[in-house]
Coordinates of C-alpha atoms and ligand atoms in Angstrom, one line a residue:
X1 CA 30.9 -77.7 -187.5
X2 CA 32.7 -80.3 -185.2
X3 CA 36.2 -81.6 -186.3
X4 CA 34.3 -85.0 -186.1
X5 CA 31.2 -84.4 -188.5
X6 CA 34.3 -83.8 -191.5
X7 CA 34.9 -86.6 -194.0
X8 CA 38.4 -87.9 -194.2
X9 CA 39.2 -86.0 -196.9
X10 CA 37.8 -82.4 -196.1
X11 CA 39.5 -82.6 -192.4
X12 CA 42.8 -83.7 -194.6
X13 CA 42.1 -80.7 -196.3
X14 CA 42.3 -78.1 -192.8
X15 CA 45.3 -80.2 -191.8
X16 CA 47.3 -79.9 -194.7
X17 CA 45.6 -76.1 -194.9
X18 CA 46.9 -75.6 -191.5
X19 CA 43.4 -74.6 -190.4
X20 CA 43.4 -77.5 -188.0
X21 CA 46.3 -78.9 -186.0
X22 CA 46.8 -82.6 -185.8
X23 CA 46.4 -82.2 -182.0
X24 CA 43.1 -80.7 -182.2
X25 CA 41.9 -83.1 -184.7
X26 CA 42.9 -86.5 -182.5
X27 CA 41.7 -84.4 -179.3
X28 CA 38.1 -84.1 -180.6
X29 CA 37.7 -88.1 -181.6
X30 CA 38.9 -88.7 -178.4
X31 CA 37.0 -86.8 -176.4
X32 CA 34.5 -88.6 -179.1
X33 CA 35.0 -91.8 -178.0
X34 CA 35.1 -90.5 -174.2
X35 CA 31.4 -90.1 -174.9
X36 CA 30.1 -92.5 -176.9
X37 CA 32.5 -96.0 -176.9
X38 CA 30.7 -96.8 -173.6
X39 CA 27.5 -97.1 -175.3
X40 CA 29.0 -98.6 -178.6
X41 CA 32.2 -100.6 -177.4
X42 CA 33.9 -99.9 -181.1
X43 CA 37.2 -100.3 -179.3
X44 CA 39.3 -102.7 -177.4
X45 CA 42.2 -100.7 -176.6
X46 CA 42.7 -96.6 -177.1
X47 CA 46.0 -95.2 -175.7
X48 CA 45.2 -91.4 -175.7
X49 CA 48.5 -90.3 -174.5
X50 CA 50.4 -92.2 -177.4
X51 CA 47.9 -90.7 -180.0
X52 CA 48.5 -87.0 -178.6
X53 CA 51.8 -87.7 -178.5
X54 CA 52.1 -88.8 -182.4
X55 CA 49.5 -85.9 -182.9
X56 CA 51.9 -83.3 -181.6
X57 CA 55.2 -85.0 -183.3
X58 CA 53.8 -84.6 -186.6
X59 CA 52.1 -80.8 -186.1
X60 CA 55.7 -79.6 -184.8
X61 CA 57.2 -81.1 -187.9
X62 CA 54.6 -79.8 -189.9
X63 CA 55.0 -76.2 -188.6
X64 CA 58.9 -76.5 -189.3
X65 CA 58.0 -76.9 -192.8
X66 CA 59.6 -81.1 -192.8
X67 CA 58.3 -83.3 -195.1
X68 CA 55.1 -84.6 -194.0
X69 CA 53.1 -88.2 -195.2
X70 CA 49.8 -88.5 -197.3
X71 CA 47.9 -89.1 -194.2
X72 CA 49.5 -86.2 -192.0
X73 CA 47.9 -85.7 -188.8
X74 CA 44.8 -88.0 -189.5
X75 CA 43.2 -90.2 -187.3
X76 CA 42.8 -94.0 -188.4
X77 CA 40.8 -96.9 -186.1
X78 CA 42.9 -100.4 -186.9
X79 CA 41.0 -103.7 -186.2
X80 CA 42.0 -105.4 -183.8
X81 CA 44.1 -108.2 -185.9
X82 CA 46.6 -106.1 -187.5
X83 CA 49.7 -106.3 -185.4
X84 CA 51.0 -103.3 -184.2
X85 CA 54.6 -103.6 -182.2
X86 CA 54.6 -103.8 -178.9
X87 CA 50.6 -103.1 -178.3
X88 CA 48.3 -105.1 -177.5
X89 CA 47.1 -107.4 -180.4
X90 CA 43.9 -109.3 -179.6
X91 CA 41.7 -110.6 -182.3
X92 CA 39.2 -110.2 -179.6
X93 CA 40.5 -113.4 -178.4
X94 CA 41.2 -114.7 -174.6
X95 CA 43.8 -116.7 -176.5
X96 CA 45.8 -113.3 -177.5
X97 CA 45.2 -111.2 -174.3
X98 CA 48.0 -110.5 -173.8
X99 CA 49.9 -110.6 -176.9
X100 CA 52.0 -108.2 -177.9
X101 CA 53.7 -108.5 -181.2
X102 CA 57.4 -107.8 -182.0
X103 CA 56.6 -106.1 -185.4
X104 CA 53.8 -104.0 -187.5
X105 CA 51.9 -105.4 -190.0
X106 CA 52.7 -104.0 -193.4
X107 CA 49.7 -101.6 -193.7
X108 CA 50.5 -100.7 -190.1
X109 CA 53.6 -99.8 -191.5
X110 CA 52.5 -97.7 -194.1
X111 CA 50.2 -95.9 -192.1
X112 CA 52.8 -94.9 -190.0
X113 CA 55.3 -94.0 -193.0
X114 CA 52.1 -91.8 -194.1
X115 CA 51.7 -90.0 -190.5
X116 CA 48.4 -91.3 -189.8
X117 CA 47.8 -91.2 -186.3
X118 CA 46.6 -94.5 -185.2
X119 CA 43.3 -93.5 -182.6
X120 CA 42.7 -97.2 -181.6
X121 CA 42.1 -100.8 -182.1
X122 CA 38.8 -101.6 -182.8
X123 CA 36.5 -105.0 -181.5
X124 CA 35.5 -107.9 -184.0
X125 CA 34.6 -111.1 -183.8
X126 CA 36.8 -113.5 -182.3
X127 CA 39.3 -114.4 -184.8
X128 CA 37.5 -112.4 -187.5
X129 CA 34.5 -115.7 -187.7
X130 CA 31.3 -113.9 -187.2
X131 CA 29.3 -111.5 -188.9
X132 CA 27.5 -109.8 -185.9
X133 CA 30.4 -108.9 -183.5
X134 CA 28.8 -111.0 -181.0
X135 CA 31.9 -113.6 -181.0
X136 CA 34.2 -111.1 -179.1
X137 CA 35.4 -112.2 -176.1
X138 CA 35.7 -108.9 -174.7
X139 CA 31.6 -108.3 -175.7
X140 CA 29.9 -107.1 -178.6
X141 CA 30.0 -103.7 -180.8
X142 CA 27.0 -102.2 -180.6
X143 CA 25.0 -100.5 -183.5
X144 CA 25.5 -96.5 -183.3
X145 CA 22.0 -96.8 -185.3
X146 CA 20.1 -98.8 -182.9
X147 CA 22.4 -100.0 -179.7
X148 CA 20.0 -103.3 -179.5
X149 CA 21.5 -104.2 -182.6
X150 CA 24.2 -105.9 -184.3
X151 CA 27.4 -103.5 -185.9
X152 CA 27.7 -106.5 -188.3
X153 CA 31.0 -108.2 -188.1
X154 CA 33.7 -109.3 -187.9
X155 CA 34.9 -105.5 -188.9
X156 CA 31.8 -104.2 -186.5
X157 CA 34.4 -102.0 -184.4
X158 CA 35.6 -100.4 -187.5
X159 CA 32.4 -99.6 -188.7
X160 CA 31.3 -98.5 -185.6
X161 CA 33.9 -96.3 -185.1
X162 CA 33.5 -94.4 -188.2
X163 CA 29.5 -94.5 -187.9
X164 CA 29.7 -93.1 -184.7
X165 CA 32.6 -90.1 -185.7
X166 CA 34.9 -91.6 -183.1
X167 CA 37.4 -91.7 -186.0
X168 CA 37.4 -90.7 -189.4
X169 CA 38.4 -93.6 -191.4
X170 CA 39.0 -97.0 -190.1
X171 CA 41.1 -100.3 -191.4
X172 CA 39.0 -103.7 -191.5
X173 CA 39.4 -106.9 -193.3
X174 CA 36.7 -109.2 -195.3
X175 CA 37.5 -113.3 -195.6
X176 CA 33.6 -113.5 -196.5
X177 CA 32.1 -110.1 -196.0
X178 CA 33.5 -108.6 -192.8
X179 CA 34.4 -105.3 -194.1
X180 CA 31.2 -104.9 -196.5
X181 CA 28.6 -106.8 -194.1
X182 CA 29.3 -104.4 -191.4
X183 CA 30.0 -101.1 -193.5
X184 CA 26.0 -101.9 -194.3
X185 CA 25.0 -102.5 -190.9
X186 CA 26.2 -99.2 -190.0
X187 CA 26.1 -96.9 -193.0
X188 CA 29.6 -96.3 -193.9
X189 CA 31.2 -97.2 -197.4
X190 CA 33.9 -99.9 -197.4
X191 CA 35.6 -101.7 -199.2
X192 CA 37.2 -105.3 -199.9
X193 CA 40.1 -105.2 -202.5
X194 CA 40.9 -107.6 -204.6
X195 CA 42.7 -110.5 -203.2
X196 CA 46.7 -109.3 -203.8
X197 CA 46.0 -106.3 -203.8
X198 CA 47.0 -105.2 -199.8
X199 CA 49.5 -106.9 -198.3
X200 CA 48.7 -109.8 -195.5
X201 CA 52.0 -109.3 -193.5
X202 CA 51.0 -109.2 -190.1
X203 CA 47.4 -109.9 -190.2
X204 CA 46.7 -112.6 -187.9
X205 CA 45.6 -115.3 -190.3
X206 CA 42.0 -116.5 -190.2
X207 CA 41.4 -118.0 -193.8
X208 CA 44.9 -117.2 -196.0
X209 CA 42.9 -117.5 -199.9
X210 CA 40.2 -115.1 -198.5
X211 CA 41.7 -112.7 -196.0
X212 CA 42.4 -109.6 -197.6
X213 CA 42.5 -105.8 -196.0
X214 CA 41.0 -103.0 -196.6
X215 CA 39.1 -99.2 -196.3
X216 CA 36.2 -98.4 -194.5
X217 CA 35.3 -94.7 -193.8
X218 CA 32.1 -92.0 -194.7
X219 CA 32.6 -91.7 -198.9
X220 CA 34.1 -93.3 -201.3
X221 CA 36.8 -90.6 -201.9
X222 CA 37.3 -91.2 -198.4
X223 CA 38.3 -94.7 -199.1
X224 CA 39.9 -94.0 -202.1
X225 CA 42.7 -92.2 -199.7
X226 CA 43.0 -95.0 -197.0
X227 CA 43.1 -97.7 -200.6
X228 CA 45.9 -95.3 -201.6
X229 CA 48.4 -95.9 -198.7
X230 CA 47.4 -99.4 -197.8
X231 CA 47.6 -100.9 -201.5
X232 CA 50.7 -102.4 -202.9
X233 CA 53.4 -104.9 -203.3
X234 CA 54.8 -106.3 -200.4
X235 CA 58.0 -108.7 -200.6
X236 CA 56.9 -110.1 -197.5
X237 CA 53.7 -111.2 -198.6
X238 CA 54.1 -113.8 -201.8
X239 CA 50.3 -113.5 -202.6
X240 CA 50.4 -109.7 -202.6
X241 CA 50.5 -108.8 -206.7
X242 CA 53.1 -106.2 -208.1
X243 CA 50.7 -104.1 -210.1
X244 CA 51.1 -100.5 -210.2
X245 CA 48.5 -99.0 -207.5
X246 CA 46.3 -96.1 -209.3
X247 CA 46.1 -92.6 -207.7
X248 CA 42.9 -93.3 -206.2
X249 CA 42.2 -90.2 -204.4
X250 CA 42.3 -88.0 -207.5
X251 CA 40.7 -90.0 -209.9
X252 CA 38.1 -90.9 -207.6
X253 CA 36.1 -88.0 -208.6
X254 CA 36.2 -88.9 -212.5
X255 CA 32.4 -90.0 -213.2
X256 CA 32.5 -93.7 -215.3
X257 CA 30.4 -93.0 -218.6
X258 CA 28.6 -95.6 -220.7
X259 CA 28.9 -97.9 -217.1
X260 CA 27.5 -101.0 -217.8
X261 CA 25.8 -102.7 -214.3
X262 CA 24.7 -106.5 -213.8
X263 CA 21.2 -107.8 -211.5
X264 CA 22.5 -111.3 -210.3
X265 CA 18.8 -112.6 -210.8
X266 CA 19.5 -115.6 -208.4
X267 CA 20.2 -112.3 -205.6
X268 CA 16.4 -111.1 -205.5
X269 CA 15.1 -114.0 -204.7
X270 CA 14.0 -115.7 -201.0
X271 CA 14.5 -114.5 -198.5
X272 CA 15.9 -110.7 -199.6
X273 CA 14.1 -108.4 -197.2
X274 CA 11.5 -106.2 -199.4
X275 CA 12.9 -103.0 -197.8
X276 CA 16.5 -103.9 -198.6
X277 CA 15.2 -104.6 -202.4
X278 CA 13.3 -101.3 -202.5
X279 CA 16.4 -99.6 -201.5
X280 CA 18.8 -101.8 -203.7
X281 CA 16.5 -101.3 -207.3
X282 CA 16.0 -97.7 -206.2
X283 CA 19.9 -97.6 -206.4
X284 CA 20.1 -98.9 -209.5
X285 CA 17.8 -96.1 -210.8
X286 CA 20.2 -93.5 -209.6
X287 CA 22.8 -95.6 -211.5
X288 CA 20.6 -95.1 -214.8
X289 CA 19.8 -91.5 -214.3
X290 CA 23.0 -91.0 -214.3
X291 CA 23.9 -92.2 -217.6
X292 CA 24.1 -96.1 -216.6
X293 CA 22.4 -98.9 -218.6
X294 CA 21.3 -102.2 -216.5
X295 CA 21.2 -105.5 -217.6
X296 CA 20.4 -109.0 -215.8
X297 CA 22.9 -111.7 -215.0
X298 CA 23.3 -115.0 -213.8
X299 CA 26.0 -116.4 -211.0
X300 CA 24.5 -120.3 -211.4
X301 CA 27.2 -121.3 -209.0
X302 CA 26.3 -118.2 -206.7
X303 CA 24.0 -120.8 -204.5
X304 CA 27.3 -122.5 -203.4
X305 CA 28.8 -120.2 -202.2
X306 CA 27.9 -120.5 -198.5
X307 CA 28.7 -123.9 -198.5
X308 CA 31.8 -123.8 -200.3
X309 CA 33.2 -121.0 -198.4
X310 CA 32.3 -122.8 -195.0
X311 CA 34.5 -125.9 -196.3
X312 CA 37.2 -124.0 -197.3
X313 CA 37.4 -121.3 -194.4
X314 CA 37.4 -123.3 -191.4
X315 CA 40.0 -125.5 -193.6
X316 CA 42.5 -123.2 -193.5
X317 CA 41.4 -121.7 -190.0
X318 CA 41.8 -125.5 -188.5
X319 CA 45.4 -125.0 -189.7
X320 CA 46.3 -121.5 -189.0
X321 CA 45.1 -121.9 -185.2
X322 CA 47.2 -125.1 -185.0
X323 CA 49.5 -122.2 -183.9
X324 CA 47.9 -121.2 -180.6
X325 CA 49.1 -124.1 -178.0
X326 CA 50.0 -122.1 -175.2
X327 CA 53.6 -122.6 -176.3
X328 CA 54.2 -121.5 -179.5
X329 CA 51.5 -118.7 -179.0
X330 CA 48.4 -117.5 -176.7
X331 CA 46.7 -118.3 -173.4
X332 CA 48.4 -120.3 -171.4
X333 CA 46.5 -122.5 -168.7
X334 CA 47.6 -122.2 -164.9
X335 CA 50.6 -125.1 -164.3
X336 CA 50.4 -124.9 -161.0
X337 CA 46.6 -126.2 -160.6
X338 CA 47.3 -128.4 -163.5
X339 CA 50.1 -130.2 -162.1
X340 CA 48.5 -130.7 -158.7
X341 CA 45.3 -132.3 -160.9
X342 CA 47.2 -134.1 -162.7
X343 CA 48.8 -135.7 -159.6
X344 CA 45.5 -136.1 -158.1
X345 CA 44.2 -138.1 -160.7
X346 CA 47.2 -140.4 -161.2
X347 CA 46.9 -141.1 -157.3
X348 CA 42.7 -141.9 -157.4
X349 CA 43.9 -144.4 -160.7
X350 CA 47.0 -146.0 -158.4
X351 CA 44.6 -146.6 -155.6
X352 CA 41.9 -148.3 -157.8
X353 CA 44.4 -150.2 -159.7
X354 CA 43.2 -148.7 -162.9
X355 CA 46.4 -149.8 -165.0
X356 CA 45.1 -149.2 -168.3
X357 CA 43.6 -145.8 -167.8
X358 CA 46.8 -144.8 -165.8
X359 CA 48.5 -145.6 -169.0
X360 CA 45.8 -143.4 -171.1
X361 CA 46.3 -140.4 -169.0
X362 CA 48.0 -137.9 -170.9
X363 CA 50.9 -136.7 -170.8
X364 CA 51.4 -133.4 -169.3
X365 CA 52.0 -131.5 -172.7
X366 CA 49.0 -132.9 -174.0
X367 CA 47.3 -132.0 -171.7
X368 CA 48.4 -128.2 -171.7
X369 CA 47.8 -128.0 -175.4
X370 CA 43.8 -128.6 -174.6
X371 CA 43.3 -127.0 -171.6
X372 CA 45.3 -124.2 -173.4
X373 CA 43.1 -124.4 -176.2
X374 CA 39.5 -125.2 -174.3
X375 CA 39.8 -122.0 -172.0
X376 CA 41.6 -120.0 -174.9
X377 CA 39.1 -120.1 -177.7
X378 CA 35.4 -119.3 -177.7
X379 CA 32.4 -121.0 -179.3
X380 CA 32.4 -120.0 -182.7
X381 CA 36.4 -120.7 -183.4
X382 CA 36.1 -124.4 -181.5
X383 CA 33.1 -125.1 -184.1
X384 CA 35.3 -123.6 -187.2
X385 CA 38.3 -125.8 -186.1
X386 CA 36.2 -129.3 -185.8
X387 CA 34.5 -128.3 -189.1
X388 CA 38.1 -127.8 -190.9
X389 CA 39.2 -130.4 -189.4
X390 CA 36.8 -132.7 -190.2
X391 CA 36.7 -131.9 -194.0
X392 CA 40.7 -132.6 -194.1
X393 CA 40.9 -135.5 -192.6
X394 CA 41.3 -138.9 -194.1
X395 CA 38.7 -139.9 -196.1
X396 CA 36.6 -136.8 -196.6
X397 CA 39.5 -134.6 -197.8
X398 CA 38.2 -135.2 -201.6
X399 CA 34.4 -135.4 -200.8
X400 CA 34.5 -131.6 -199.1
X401 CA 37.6 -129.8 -199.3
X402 CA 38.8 -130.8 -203.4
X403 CA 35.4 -130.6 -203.9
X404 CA 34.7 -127.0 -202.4
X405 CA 37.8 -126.5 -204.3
X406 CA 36.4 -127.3 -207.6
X407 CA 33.3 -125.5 -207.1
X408 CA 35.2 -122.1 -205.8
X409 CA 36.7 -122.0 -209.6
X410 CA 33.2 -122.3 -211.1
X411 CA 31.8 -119.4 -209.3
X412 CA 35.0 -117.6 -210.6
X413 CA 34.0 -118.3 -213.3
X414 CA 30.7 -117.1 -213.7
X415 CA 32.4 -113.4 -212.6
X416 CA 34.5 -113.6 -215.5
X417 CA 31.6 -114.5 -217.8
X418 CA 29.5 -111.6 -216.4
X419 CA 32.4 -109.7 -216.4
X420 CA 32.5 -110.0 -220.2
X421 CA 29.1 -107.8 -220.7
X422 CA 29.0 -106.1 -217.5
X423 CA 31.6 -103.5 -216.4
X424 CA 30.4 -104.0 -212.5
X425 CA 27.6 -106.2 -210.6
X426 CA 25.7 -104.4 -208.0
X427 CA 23.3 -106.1 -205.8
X428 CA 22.8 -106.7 -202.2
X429 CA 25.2 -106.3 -199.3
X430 CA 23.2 -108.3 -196.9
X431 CA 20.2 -109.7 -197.0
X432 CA 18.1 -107.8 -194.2
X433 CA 19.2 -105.2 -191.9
X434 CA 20.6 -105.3 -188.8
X435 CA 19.4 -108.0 -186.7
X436 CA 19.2 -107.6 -182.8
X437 CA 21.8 -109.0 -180.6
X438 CA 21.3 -112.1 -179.7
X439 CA 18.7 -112.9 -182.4
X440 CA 20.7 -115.5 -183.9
X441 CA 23.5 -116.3 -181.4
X442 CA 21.5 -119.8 -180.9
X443 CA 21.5 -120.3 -184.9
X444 CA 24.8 -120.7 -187.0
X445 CA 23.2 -121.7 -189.9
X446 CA 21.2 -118.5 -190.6
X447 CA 24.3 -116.4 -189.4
X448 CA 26.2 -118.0 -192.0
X449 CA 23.3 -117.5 -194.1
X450 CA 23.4 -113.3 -193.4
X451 CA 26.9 -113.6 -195.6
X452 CA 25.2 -115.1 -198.6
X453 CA 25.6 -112.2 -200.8
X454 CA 29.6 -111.0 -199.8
X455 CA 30.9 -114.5 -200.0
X456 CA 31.7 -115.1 -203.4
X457 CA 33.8 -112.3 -203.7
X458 CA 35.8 -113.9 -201.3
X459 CA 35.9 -117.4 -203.4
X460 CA 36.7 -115.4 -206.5
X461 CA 39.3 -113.0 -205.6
X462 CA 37.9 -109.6 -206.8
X463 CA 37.1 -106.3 -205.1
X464 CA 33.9 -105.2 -203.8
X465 CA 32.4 -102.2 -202.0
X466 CA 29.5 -101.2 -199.3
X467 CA 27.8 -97.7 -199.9
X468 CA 24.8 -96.5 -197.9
X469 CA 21.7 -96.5 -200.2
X470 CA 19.1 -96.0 -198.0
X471 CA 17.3 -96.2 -194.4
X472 CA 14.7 -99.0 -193.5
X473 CA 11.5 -97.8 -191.8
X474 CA 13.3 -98.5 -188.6
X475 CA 15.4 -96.1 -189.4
X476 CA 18.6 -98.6 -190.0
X477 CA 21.0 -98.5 -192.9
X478 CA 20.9 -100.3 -195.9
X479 CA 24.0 -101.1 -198.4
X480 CA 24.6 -101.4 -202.1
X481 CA 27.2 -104.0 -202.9
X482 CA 29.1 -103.2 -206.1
X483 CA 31.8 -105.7 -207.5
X484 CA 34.3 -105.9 -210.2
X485 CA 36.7 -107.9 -211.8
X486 CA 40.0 -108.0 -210.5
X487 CA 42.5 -105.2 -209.7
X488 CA 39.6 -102.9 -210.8
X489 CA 39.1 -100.5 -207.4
X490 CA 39.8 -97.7 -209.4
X491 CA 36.0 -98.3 -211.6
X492 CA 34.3 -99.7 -207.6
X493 CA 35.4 -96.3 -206.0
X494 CA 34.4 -94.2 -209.1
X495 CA 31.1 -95.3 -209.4
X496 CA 31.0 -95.1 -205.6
X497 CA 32.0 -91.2 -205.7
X498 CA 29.0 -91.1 -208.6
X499 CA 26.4 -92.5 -206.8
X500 CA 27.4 -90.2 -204.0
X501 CA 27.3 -86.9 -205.6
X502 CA 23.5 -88.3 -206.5
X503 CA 22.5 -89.1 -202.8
X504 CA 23.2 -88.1 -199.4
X505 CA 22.4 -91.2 -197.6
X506 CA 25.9 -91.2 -197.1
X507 CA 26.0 -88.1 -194.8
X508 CA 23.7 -89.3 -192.3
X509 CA 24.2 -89.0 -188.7
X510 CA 23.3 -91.9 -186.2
X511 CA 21.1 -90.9 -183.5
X512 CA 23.7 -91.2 -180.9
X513 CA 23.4 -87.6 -178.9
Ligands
LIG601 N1 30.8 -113.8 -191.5 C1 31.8 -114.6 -192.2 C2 32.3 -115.7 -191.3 O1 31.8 -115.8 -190.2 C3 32.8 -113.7 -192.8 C4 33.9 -113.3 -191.8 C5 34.9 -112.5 -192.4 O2 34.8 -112.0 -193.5 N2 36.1 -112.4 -191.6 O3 33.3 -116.3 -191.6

């Protein structure tokens, strides 16, 4: 069998084995990605020389029998808003082209302290706001299922990339379903951790109470080893939580008896595609064969989420773009042509005497801040800033943003009253499968819509995961969401690993060859 058909954790297995060298291992997803990323556009940046070059480092210090990391040898996909020093850092963003930031993120860090060789950074949407990697401006991931469709988003490149075995695990991050969404567009299992639970340092911020990183690769055990070295205190993160990180990747494999599941009823209601029910209650049957007893359960707050979360998000995305002026950070405009239009203007306003709008012009900063921002940001950011905006300023501060506030604790607490009788809820990742591109590029509503079922994780803070539970008739994936109270991953990869010693759907190949 190809190097790229193994799981994480079985090609971890030839590495450490010394059946497989690192080099051999990172050649393979490259020549991978040689074959397919023109087709699928998972990545926006690969340096194969630097990833051979790690790849050999670690094999030669392997063979002289040095102490080697958890991750030895393996190759891991990073989106594409974790900075990395000195490499390119884009959020798939004119505005950061050409960034390149003077130090790692934290997980970056750790996967570097574990050997991991780092394959590539992947595409997303712009800024992580999207949920169909259509808002990158460096153009869309594309399905490996179906290439006229969607990847999901905003992690699409890192599902893509682990869909299409151009890499074996990859790193995303979820503010309202972007690792989840798009580990069910594609058939992968990933997984949001509970919020604290993997440090922000050096994620470029989109929404600071929701962001939060996290696994994505072909099993749960599989996740359970990227969880392993990503989780953790960080100092230099103040909302990360210093609890003591389980050994996921060993008890992983431990089956959960007497698991307890909760049906949000309010999640099979309109506009829940019959196929993606079918799959999701057939699930749940695996669940109970396996031992598991089912019960329904209400989220009354559940049907604010969207709403909520698109108060509160583009809040706190209004601020943390404030950044990106063209000074401080990002794109900045040409000075040259601005200056000379600049002067133009003031001379057409001298010569019609226009005093008072010669007065209004602004002032050269000013003016470099907008021009920065207009040509630096696409679309879907410009309408997540005016939103935030809007809801903090004077006036309707305490009609949206207190409000959305107010409501984000009641839908936390409706988890913790489920919570009480339930030991997870599983549901619904998304409500339909992937869409085509450029279905609803025209329609932000029913894109914010697609998140309905991911967001309230988000709101509330705990842990969720995507597994692959079955095909449409179209042949496209379809994704189980389990969710549990907080700081539990250790019960959301367990009953992950269950389901998948039940089910292969997991193992599935896309069509791509
Ligand atoms: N699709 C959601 C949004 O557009 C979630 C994105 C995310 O989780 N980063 O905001």
């Amino acid at each position: 069998m190809s190097l790229v058909e193994l799981s994480a954790t079985e090609l971890l297995g030839q590495l450490h084995a010394g059946r497989v060298t690192s080099a051999e291992a990172t050649q393979a997803f490259l020549d991978r990605i040689e074959a397919c990323d023109k087709r699928v556009h998972a990545f926006l940046r690969v340096d194969r020389s630097a990833a051979l070059a790690r790849a050999e480092e670690i094999d030669s210090r392997r063979r002289g029998d040095a102490p080697v990391g958890r991750l030895a040898g393996l190759p891991v996909a990073v989106k594409d808003l974790l900075c990395t020093e000195g490499e390119p850092t884009t959020c798939a963003s004119r505005m950061l082209e050409h960034f390149r930031p003077p130090y790692d993120a934290t997980v970056i860090a750790k996967l570097r302290a574990a050997d991991a060789v780092l394959i590539g950074k992947t595409n997303m949407d712009e800024f992580a706001m999207g949920g169909s990697n259509e808002n990158s401006a460096f153009g869309p991931t594309r399905n490996p299922w179906d290439l006229t469709r969607i990847p999901g988003g905003s992690s699409g490149g890192s599902a893509a990339a682990v869909a299409a075995r151009m890499s074996p695990l990859a790193v995303g991050s979820d503010t309202g379903g972007s690792i989840r969404c798009p580990a069910a567009m594609c058939g992968v299992t990933g997984m949001k951790p509970t919020y604290g639970r993997v440090s922000r340092y050096g994620l470029v911020a989109f929404a600071s109470s929701l962001d939060q990183i996290g696994p994505m690769g072909h099993t749960a055990r599989d996740a359970a080893l990227l969880l392993e070295v990503l989780a953790g205190h960080d100092p230099l993160d103040s909302t990360s939580v210093d609890v003591p990180v389980p050994e996921y990747s060993r008890t992983v494999t431990q089956p959960l008896d007497g698991l307890r599941l909760g049906l949000v009823r309010e999640h099979f209601g309109e506009g829940l595609d019959g196929e993606v029910e079918a799959a999701v209650r057939e699930a749940v049957r695996v669940y109970e064969s396996l031992g598991a007893t089912v019960k329904e359960i209400s989220l009354p707050h559940g049907k604010y989420a969207v709403a909520t979360y698109y108060i509160i998000a583009p809040s706190e995305a209004s601020g943390n773009l404030a950044r990106y002026d063209g000074v401080h950070y990002g794109h900045r405009p040409d000075l040259g042509a601005m200056a000379a239009e600049w002067e133009a203007e003031r001379k057409r306003l001298e010569a019609a005497g226009d005093t008072a709008a010669l007065a209004d012009m602004d002032n050269a900063l000013i003016r470099m801040y907008r021009r920065s921002r207009a040509e630096g940001f696409g679309p879907e950011v410009k309408r997540r800033i005016m939103l935030g905006t809007y809801a903090l300023s004077a006036g309707y501060y305490d009609a949206y943003y207190l409000k959305a506030l107010k409501v984000r604790r009641l839908i936390r607490q409706d988890f913790d009253k489920a919570f009480e009788s339930v030991d997870l809820v599983a549901g619904p990742v998304a409500p339909t499968p992937a869409f085509k591109i450029g279905e609803k590029v025209n329609d932000p509503l029913s894109m914010y819509l697609f998140d309905l079922y991911t967001i309230s994780a988000n709101l509330a803070g705990i842990g969720g995961i995507s597994i692959p539970c079955g095909f449409s008739t179209g042949g496209l994936p379809i994704g189980l969401q389990l969710q549990a109270p907080p700081f539990e991953e250790e019960r959301l990869l367990r009953a992950a690993h269950m389901f998948q010693t039940a089910t292969d759907w997991h193992t599935r190949r896309p069509p791509l060859d």
